[in-house]
Tab-separated table of C-alpha atoms in Angstrom:
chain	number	residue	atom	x	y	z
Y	1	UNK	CA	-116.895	139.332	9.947
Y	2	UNK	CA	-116.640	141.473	12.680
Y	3	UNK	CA	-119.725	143.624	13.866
Y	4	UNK	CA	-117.686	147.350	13.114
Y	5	UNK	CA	-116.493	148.772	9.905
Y	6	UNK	CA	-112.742	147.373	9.307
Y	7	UNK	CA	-109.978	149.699	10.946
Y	8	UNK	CA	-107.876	150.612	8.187
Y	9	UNK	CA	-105.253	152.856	9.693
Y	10	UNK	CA	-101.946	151.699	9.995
Y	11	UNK	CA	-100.760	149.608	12.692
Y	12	UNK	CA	-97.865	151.654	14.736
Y	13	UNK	CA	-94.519	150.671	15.346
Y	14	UNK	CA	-94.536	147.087	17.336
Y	15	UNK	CA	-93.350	147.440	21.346
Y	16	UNK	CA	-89.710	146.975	21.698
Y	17	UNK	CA	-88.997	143.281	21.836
Y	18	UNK	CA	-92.166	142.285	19.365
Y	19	UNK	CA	-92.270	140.570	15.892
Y	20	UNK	CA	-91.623	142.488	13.098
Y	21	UNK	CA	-94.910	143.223	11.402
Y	22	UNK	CA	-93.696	142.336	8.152
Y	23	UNK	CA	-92.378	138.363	9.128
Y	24	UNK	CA	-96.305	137.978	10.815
Y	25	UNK	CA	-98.064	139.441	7.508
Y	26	UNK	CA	-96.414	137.402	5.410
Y	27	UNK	CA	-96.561	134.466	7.784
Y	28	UNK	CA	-101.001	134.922	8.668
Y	29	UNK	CA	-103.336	132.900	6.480
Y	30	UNK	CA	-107.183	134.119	5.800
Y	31	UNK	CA	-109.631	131.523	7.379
Y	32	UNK	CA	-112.455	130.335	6.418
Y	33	UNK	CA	-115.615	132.277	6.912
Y	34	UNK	CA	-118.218	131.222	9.068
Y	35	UNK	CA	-122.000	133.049	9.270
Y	36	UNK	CA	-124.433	132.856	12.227
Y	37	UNK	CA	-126.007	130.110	10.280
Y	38	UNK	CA	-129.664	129.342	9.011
Y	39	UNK	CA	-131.451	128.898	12.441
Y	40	UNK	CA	-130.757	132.071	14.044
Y	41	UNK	CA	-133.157	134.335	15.345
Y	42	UNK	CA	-132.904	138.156	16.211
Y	43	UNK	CA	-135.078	137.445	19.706
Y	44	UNK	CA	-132.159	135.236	20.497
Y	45	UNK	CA	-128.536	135.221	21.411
Y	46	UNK	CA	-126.783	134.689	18.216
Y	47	UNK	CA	-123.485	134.477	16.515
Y	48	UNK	CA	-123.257	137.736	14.113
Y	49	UNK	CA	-119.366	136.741	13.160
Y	50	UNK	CA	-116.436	134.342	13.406
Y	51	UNK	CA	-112.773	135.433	12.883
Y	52	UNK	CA	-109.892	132.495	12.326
Y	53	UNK	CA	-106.168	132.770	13.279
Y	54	UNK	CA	-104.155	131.370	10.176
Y	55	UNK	CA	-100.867	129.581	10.306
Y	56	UNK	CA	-97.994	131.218	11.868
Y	57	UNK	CA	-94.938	128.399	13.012
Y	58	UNK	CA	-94.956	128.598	16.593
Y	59	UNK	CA	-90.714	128.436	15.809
Y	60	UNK	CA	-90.919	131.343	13.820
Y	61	UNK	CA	-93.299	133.198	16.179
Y	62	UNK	CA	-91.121	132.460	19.490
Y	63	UNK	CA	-87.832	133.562	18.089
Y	64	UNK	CA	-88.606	136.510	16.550
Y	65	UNK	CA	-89.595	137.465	20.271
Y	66	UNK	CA	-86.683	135.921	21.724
Y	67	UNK	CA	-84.013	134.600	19.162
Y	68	UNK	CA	-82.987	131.156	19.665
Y	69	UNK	CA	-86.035	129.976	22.352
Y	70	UNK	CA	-87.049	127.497	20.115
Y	71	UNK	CA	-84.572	124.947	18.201
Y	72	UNK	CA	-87.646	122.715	16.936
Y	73	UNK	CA	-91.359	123.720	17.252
Y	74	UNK	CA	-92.104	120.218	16.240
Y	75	UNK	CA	-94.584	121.538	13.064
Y	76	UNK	CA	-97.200	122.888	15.952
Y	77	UNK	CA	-98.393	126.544	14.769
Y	78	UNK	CA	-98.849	129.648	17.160
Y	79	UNK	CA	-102.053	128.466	19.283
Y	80	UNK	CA	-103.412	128.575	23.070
Y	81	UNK	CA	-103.847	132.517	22.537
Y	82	UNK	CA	-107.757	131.685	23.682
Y	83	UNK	CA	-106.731	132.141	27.293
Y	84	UNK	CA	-108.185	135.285	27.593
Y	85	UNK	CA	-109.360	138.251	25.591
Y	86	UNK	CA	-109.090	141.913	26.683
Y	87	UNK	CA	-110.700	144.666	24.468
Y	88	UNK	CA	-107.368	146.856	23.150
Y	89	UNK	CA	-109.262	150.619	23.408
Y	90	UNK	CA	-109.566	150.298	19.201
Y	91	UNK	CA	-112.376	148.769	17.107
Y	92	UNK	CA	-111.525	145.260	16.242
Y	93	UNK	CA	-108.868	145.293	18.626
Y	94	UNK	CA	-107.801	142.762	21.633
Y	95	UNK	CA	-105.164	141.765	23.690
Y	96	UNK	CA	-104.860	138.041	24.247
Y	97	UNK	CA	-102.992	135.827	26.679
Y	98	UNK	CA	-100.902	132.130	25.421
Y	99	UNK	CA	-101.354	129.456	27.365
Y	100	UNK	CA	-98.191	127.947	29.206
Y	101	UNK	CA	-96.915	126.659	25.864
Y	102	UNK	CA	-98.216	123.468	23.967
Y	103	UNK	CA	-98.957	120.491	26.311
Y	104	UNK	CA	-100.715	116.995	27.545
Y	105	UNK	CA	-100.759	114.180	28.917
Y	106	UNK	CA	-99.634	110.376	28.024
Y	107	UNK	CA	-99.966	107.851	29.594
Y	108	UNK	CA	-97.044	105.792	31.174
Y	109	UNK	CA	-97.221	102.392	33.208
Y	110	UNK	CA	-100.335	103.553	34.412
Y	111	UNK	CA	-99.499	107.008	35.620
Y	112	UNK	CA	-100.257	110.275	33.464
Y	113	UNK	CA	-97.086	112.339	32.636
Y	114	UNK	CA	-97.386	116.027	31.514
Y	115	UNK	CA	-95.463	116.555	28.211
Y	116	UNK	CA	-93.991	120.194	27.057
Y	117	UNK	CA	-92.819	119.270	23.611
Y	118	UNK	CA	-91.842	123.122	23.124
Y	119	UNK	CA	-90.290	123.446	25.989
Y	120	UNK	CA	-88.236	126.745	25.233
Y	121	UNK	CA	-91.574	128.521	24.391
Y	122	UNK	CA	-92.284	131.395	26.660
Y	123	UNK	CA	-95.578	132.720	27.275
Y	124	UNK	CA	-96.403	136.182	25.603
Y	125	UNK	CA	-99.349	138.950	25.462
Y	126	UNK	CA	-100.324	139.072	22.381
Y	127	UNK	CA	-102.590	141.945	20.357
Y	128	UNK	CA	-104.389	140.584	17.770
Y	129	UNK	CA	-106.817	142.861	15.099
Y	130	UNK	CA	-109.943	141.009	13.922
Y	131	UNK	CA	-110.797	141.940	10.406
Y	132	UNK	CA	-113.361	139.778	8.071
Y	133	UNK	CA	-113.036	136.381	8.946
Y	134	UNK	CA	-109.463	136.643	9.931
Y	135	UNK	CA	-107.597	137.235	12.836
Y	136	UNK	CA	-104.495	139.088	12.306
Y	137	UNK	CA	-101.268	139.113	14.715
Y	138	UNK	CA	-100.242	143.098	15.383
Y	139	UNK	CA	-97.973	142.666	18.623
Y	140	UNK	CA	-96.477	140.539	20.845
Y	141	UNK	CA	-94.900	140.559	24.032
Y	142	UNK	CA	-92.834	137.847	25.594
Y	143	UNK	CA	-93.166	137.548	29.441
Y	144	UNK	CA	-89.543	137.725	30.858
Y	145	UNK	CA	-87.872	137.603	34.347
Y	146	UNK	CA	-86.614	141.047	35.492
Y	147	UNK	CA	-83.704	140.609	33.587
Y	148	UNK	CA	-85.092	139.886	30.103
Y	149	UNK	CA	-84.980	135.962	30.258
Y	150	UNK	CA	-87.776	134.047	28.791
Y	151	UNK	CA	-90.161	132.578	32.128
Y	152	UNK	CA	-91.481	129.307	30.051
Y	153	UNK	CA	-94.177	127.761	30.840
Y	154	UNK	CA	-92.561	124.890	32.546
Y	155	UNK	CA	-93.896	123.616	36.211
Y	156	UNK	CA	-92.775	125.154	38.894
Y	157	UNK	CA	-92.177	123.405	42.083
Y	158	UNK	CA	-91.576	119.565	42.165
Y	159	UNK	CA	-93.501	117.495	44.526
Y	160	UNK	CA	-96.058	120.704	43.976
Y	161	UNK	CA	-97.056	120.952	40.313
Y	162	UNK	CA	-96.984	118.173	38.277
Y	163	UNK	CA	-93.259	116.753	36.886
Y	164	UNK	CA	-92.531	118.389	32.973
Y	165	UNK	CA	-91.562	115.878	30.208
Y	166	UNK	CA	-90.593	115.957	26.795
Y	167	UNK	CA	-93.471	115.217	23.614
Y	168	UNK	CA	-93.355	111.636	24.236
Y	169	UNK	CA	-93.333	111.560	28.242
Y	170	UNK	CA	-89.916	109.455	28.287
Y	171	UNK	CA	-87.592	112.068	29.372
Y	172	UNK	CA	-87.716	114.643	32.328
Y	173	UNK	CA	-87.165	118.168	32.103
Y	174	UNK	CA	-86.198	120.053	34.932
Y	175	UNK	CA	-89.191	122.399	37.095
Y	176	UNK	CA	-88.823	125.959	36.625
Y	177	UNK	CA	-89.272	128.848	39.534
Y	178	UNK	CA	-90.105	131.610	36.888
Y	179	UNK	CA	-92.615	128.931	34.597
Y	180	UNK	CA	-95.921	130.659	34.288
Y	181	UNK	CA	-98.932	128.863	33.121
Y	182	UNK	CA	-100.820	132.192	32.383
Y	183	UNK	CA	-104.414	132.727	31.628
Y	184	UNK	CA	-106.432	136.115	32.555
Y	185	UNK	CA	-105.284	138.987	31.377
Y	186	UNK	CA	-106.320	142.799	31.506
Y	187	UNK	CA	-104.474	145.849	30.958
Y	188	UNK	CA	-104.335	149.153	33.537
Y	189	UNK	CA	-104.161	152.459	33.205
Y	190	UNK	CA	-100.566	153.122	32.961
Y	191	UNK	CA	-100.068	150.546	30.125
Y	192	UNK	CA	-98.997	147.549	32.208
Y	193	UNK	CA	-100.506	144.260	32.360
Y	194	UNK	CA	-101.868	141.965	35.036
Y	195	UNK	CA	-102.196	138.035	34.647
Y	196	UNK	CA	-103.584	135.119	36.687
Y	197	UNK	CA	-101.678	131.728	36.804
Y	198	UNK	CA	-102.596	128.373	37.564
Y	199	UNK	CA	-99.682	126.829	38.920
Y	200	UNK	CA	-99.152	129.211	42.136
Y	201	UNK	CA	-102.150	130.147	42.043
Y	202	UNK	CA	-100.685	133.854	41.478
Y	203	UNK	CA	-101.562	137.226	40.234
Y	204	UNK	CA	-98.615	138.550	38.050
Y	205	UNK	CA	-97.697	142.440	37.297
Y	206	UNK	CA	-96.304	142.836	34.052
Y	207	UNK	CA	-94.730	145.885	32.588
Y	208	UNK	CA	-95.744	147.220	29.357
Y	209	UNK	CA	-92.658	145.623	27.543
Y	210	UNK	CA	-93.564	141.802	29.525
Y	211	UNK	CA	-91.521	142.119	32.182
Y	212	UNK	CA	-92.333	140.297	35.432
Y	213	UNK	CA	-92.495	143.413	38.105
Y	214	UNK	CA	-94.227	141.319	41.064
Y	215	UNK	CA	-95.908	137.703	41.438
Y	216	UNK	CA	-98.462	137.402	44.112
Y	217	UNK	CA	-98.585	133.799	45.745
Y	218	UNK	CA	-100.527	132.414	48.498
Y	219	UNK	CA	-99.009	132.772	52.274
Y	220	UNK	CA	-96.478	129.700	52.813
Y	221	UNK	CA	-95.923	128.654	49.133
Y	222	UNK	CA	-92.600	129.016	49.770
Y	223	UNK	CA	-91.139	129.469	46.041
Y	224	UNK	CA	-87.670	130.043	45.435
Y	225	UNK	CA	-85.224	130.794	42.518
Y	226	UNK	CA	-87.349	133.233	40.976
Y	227	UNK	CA	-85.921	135.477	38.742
Y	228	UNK	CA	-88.351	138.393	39.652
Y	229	UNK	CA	-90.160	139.442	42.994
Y	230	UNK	CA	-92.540	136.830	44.612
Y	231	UNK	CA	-94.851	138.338	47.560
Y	232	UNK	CA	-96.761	136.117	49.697
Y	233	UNK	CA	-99.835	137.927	49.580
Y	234	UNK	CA	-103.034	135.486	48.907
Y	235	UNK	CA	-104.270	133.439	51.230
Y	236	UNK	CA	-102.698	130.530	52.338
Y	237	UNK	CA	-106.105	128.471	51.819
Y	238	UNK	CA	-105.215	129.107	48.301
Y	239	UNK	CA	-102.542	126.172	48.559
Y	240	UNK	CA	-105.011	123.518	47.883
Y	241	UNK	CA	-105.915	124.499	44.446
Y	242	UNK	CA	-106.356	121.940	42.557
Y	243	UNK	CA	-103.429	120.481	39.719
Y	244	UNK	CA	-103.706	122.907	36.811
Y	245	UNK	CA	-107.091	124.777	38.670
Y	246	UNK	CA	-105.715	127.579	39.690
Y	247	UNK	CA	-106.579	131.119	38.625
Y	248	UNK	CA	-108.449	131.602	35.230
Y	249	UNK	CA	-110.292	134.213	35.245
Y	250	UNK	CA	-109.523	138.009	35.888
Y	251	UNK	CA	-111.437	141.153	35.555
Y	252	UNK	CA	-110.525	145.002	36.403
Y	253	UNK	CA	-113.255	146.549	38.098
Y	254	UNK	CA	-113.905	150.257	38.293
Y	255	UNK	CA	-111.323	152.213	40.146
Y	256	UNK	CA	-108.789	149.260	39.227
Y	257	UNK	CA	-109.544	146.369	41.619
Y	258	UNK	CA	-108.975	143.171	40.296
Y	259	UNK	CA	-111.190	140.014	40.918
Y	260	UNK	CA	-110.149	136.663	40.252
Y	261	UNK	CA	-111.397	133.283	39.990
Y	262	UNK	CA	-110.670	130.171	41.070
Y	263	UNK	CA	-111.364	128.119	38.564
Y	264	UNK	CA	-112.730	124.725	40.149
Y	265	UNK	CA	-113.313	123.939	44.129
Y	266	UNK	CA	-110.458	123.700	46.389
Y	267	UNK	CA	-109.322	120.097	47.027
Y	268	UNK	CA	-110.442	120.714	50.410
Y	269	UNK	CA	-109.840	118.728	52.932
Y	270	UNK	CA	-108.377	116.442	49.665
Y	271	UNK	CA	-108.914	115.478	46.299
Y	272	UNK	CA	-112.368	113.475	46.377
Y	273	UNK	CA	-113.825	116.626	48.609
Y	274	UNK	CA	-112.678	119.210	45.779
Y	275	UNK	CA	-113.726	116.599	42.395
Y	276	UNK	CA	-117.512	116.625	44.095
Y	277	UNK	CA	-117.747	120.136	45.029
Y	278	UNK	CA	-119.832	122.690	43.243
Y	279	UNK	CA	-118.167	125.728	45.286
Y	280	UNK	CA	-115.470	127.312	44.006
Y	281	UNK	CA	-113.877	131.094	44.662
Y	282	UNK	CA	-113.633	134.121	43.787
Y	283	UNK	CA	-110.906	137.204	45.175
Y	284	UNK	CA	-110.570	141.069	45.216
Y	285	UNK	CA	-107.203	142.660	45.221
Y	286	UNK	CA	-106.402	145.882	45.519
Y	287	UNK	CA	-103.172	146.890	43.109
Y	288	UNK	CA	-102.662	150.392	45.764
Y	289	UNK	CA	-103.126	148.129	48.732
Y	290	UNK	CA	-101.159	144.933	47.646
Y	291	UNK	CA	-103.428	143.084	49.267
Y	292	UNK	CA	-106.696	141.071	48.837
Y	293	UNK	CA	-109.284	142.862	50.367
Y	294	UNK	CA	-112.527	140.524	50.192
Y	295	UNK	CA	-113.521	137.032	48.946
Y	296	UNK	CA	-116.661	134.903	47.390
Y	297	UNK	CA	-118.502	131.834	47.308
Y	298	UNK	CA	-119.567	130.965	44.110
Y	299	UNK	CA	-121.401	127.915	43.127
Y	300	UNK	CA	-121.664	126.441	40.119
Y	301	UNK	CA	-125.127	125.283	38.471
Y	302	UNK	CA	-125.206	121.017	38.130
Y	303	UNK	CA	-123.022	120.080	35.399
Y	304	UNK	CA	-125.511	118.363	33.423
Y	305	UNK	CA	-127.564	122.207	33.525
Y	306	UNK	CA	-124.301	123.681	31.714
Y	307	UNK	CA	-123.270	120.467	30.012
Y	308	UNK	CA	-126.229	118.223	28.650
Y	309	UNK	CA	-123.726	115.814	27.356
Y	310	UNK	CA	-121.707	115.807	31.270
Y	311	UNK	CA	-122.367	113.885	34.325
Y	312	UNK	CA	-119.180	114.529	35.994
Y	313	UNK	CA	-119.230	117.515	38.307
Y	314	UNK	CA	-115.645	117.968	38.606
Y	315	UNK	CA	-115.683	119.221	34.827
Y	316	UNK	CA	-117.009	122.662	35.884
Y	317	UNK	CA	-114.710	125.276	35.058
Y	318	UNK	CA	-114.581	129.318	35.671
Y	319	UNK	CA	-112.565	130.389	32.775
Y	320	UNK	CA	-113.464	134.085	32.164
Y	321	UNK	CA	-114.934	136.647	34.609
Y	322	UNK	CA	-115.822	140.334	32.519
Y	323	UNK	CA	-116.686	143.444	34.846
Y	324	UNK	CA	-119.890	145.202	33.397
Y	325	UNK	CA	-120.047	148.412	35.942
Y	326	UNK	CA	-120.442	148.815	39.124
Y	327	UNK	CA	-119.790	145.586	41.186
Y	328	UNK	CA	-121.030	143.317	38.859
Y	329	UNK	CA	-119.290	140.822	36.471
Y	330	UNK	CA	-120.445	138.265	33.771
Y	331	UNK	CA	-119.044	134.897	34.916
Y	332	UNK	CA	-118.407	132.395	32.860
Y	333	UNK	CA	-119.259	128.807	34.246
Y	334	UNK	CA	-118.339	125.985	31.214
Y	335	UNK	CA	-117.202	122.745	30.642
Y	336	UNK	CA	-114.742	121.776	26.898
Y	337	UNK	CA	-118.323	121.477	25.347
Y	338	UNK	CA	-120.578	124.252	26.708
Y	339	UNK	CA	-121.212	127.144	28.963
Y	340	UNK	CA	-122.981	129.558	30.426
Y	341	UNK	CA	-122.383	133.422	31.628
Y	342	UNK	CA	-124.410	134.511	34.906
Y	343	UNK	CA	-124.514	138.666	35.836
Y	344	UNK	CA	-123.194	138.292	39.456
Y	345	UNK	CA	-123.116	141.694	41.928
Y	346	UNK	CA	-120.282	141.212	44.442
Y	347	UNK	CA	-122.227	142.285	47.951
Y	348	UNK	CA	-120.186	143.403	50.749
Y	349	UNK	CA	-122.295	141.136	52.858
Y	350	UNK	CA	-120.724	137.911	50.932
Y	351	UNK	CA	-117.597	138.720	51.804
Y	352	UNK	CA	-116.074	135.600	53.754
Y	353	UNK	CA	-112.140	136.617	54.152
Y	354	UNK	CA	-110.681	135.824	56.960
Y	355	UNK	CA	-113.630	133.590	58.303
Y	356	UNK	CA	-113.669	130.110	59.161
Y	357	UNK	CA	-113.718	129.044	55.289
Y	358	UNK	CA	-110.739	130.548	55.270
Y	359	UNK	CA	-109.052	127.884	57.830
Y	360	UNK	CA	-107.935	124.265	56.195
Y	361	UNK	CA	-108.817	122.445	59.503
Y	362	UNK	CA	-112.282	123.851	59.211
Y	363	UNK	CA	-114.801	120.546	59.120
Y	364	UNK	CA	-116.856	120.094	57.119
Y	365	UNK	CA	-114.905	123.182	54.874
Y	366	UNK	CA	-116.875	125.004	51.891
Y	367	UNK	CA	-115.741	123.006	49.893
Y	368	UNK	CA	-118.090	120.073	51.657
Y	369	UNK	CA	-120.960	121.914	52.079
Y	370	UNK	CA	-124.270	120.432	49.759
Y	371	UNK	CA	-125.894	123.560	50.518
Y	372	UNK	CA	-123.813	126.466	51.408
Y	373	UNK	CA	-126.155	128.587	51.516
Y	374	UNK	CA	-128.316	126.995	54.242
Y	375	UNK	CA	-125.111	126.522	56.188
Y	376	UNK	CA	-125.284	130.316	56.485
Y	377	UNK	CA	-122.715	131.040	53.917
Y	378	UNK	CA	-123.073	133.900	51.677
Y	379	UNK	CA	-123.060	132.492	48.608
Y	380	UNK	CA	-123.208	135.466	45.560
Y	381	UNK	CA	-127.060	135.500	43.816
Y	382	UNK	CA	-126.528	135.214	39.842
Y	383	UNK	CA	-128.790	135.466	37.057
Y	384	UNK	CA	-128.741	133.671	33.520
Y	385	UNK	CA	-127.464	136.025	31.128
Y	386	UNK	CA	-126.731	133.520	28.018
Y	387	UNK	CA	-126.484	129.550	27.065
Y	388	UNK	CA	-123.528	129.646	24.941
Y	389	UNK	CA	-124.220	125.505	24.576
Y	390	UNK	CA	-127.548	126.891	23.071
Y	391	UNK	CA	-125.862	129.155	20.182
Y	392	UNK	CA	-125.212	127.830	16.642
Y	393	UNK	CA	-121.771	128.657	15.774
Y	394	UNK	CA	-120.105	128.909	19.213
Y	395	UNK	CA	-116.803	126.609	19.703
Y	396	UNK	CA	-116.346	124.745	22.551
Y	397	UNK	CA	-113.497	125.874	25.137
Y	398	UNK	CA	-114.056	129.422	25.308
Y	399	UNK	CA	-111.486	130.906	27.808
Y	400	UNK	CA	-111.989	134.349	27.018
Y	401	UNK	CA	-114.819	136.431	27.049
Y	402	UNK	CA	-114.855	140.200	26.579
Y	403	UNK	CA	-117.439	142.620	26.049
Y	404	UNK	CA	-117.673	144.769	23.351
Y	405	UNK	CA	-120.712	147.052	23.812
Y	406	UNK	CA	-123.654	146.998	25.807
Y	407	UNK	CA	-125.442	143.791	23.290
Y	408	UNK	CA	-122.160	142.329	22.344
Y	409	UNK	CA	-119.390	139.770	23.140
Y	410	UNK	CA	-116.121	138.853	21.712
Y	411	UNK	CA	-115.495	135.341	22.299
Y	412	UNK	CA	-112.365	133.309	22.022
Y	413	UNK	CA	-111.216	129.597	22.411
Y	414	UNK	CA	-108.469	127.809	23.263
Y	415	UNK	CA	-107.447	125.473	20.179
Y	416	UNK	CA	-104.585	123.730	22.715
Y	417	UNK	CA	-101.996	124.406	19.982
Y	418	UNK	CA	-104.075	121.892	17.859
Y	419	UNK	CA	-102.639	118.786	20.836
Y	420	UNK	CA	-104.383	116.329	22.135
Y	421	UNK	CA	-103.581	113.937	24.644
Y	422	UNK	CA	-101.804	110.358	24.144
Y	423	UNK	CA	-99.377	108.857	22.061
Y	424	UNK	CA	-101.152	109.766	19.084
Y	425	UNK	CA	-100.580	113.727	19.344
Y	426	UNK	CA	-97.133	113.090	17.478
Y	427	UNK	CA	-96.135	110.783	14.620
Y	428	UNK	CA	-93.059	109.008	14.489
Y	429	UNK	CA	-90.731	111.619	13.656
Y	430	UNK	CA	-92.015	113.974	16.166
Y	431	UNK	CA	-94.288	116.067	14.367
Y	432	UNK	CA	-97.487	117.454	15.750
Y	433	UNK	CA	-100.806	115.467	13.829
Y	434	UNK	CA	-102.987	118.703	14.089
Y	435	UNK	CA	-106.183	118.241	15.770
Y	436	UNK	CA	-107.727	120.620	13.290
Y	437	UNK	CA	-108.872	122.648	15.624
Y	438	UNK	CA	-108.196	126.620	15.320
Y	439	UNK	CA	-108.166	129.676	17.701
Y	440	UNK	CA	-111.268	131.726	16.969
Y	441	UNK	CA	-112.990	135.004	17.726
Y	442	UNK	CA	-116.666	134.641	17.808
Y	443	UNK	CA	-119.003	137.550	18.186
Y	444	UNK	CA	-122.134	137.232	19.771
Y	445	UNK	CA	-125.184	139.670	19.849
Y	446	UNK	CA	-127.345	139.592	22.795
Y	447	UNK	CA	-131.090	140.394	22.575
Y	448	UNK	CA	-131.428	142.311	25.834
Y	449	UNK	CA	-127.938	143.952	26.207
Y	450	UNK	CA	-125.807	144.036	29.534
């Protein structure tokens, strides 16, 4: 149930390019309700409704945004729209953000391959309406080069991102300049959209009707064949993201700076530094400036503080970052089975940009550092605003977080297209065996507000 009366009014016209209303009303199923369950109480953080996304075929879905982008969905439903949640201006209302398509990982001779077994499904923004216990589909938006062709969500850059394969990780599909594996999303004030992406990492301008208007990259990425404009703009330390860590979470501030985050340490000076580290990053760009205008330290609590259950620190995860006024955010830290969201003020005095972090041959670099702080690095203050691990009825792999008034959250998960990993994820005729898993909206009341 959601925590405001049901919006009744009928839903306008879809944006040019979007699904007709009529094939995704026929095509939603109600799920199942869920309450905030026995053990809540009203002096704690509790769950005060859930919303479920029914069945839509993610064939169905894809090309009746872009006809023919998907010749065999391979029985997986319209998923992975978790990535991020963005309140829409009406009651009930959010945008959301897919994932880079369905995905994950097999296995092969010892060596894990990264399978795409849609691989003509192309990102989209999609506005969903929560209403009972369901979540209905209103819009959708694919995301399309700058001259209307599907992006995908397909690597980019070989000997860079990771090499695509089909479902069963036997044969290779080609890398793809324009694939976006998109996550963050918020909306400005002239209607268009801005995304964060993993594979860069990049911030991405989108027009109102998905079009790809800019894609900010770090200095000396050096990506080619892109069927939009690609500005080196980030900094170049940005290169050593880690594999599928890039950019996660994104938040407008007031006046329309973004922030983004990082969403695990560098892997800097190399892999074993980054797995260890507990300090990741977080950037401010300025949309008038084009330019990124400050940067963070952030560290992350132990992983067994946000994660009972985890003793592996490279786990940790930013996946959502909300703005709450002023220069202050709620940032989410989590790993698949928990997290946590820390109130964090950006001070001017943190900013490290263009300081010795900032240089890859830097020793011992942030990333290193047991104790940043008594290094003499800024390192942002936070304070414990909610144990999500701690609330009855939460999911686990929340991506998106949004806030819907000054005691409550919209929450949303990323269901992974109901995949998992391994040979098991299809059967032998190449259908998906659904994890069961669906893509939820969770409200949550706070006690004390933000």
């Amino acid at each position: 149930m959601s925590p405001h009366a049901p919006d009744r009014r009928r839903a306008h016209r879809l944006v040019a390019g979007g699904v007709p209303l009529a094939v995704i009303a026929a095509l939603v199923a109600a799920g199942p309700a869920a309450g905030a369950g026995a053990g809540d109480r009203r002096g704690d953080a509790h769950v005060v409704g859930t919303a479920t996304l029914g069945d839509i075929p993610l064939g169905t879905f894809s090309n009746g945004l872009l006809p023919g982008s998907v010749d065999d969905d391979r029985g997986v439903d319209l998923g992975g729209i978790g990535s991020d949640i963005y309140p829409a201006g009406r009651k009930g209302e959010f945008w959301t953000v897919t994932d880079r398509g369905p995905n994950g990982q097999i296995k092969v001779e010892g060596t894990k391959r990264r399978t795409f077994p849609v691989p003509g499904f192309d990102p989209a923004i999609v506005r969903i309406r929560v209403t009972g216990d369901t979540v209905k589909v209103l819009d959708a938006i694919p995301i399309t080069t700058a001259s209307g062709k599907p992006v995908t969500g397909l690597s980019n850059q070989e000997g860079r991102d990771e090499a695509p394969y089909s479902y069963d990780a036997r044969t290779p599909l080609k890398h793809n300049p324009n694939g976006l594996d998109t996550e963050g999303i918020v909306r400005a004030a002239d209607g268009t959209f801005w995304l964060v992406d993993e594979y860069g990492p990049s911030l991405v301008h989108v027009s109102a009707r998905g079009k790809v208007l800019t894609r900010y990259v770090p200095k000396g990425l050096g990506l080619t064949g892109a069927g939009y404009q690609v500005v080196e703009a980030l900094p170049s330390v940005l290169l050593h993201r880690k594999i599928n860590r890039g950019f996660e979470g994104l938040a407008q501030l007031p006046g329309g700076d973004l922030l983004m985050a990082v969403q695990s340490p560098l892997s800097l000076p190399d892999t074993d530094a980054g797995e260890a580290s507990r300090t990741t990053r977080l950037l401010r760009f300025s949309p008038k400036k084009q330019a990124v205008t400050a940067e963070y330290a952030y560290r992350f609590d132990p992983v067994n503080v946000v994660d009972p259950s985890e003793d592996d620190t490279s786990e940790l995860k930013i996946s959502s970052v909300v703005a709450v006024g002023g220069n202050r955010l709620l940032v989410e830290e989590r790993t698949d089975k928990a997290a946590r969201l820390h109130l964090v003020r950006l001070d001017r005095k943190a900013d490290i940009l263009g300081s010795d972090w900032d240089d890859d041959t830097t020793s011992p670099s942030l990333e290193q550092l047991d104790d940043p702080a008594a290094s003499g690095v800024p390192v942002l203050s936070k304070r414990l605003v909610v144990d999500l691990g701690k609330v009855a009825g939460v999911p686990g792999k929340i991506e998106g977080v949004a806030r819907v008034d000054h005691d409550t959250l919209a929450l949303i998960n990323d269901n992974d297209f109901g995949m998992t990993d391994g040979t098991g994820a299809f059967d032998a005729q190449g259908r998906l065996v659904d994890s069961g898993i669906e893509t939820s909206v969770v409200y949550v009341r706070l006690p004390r507000g933000i």
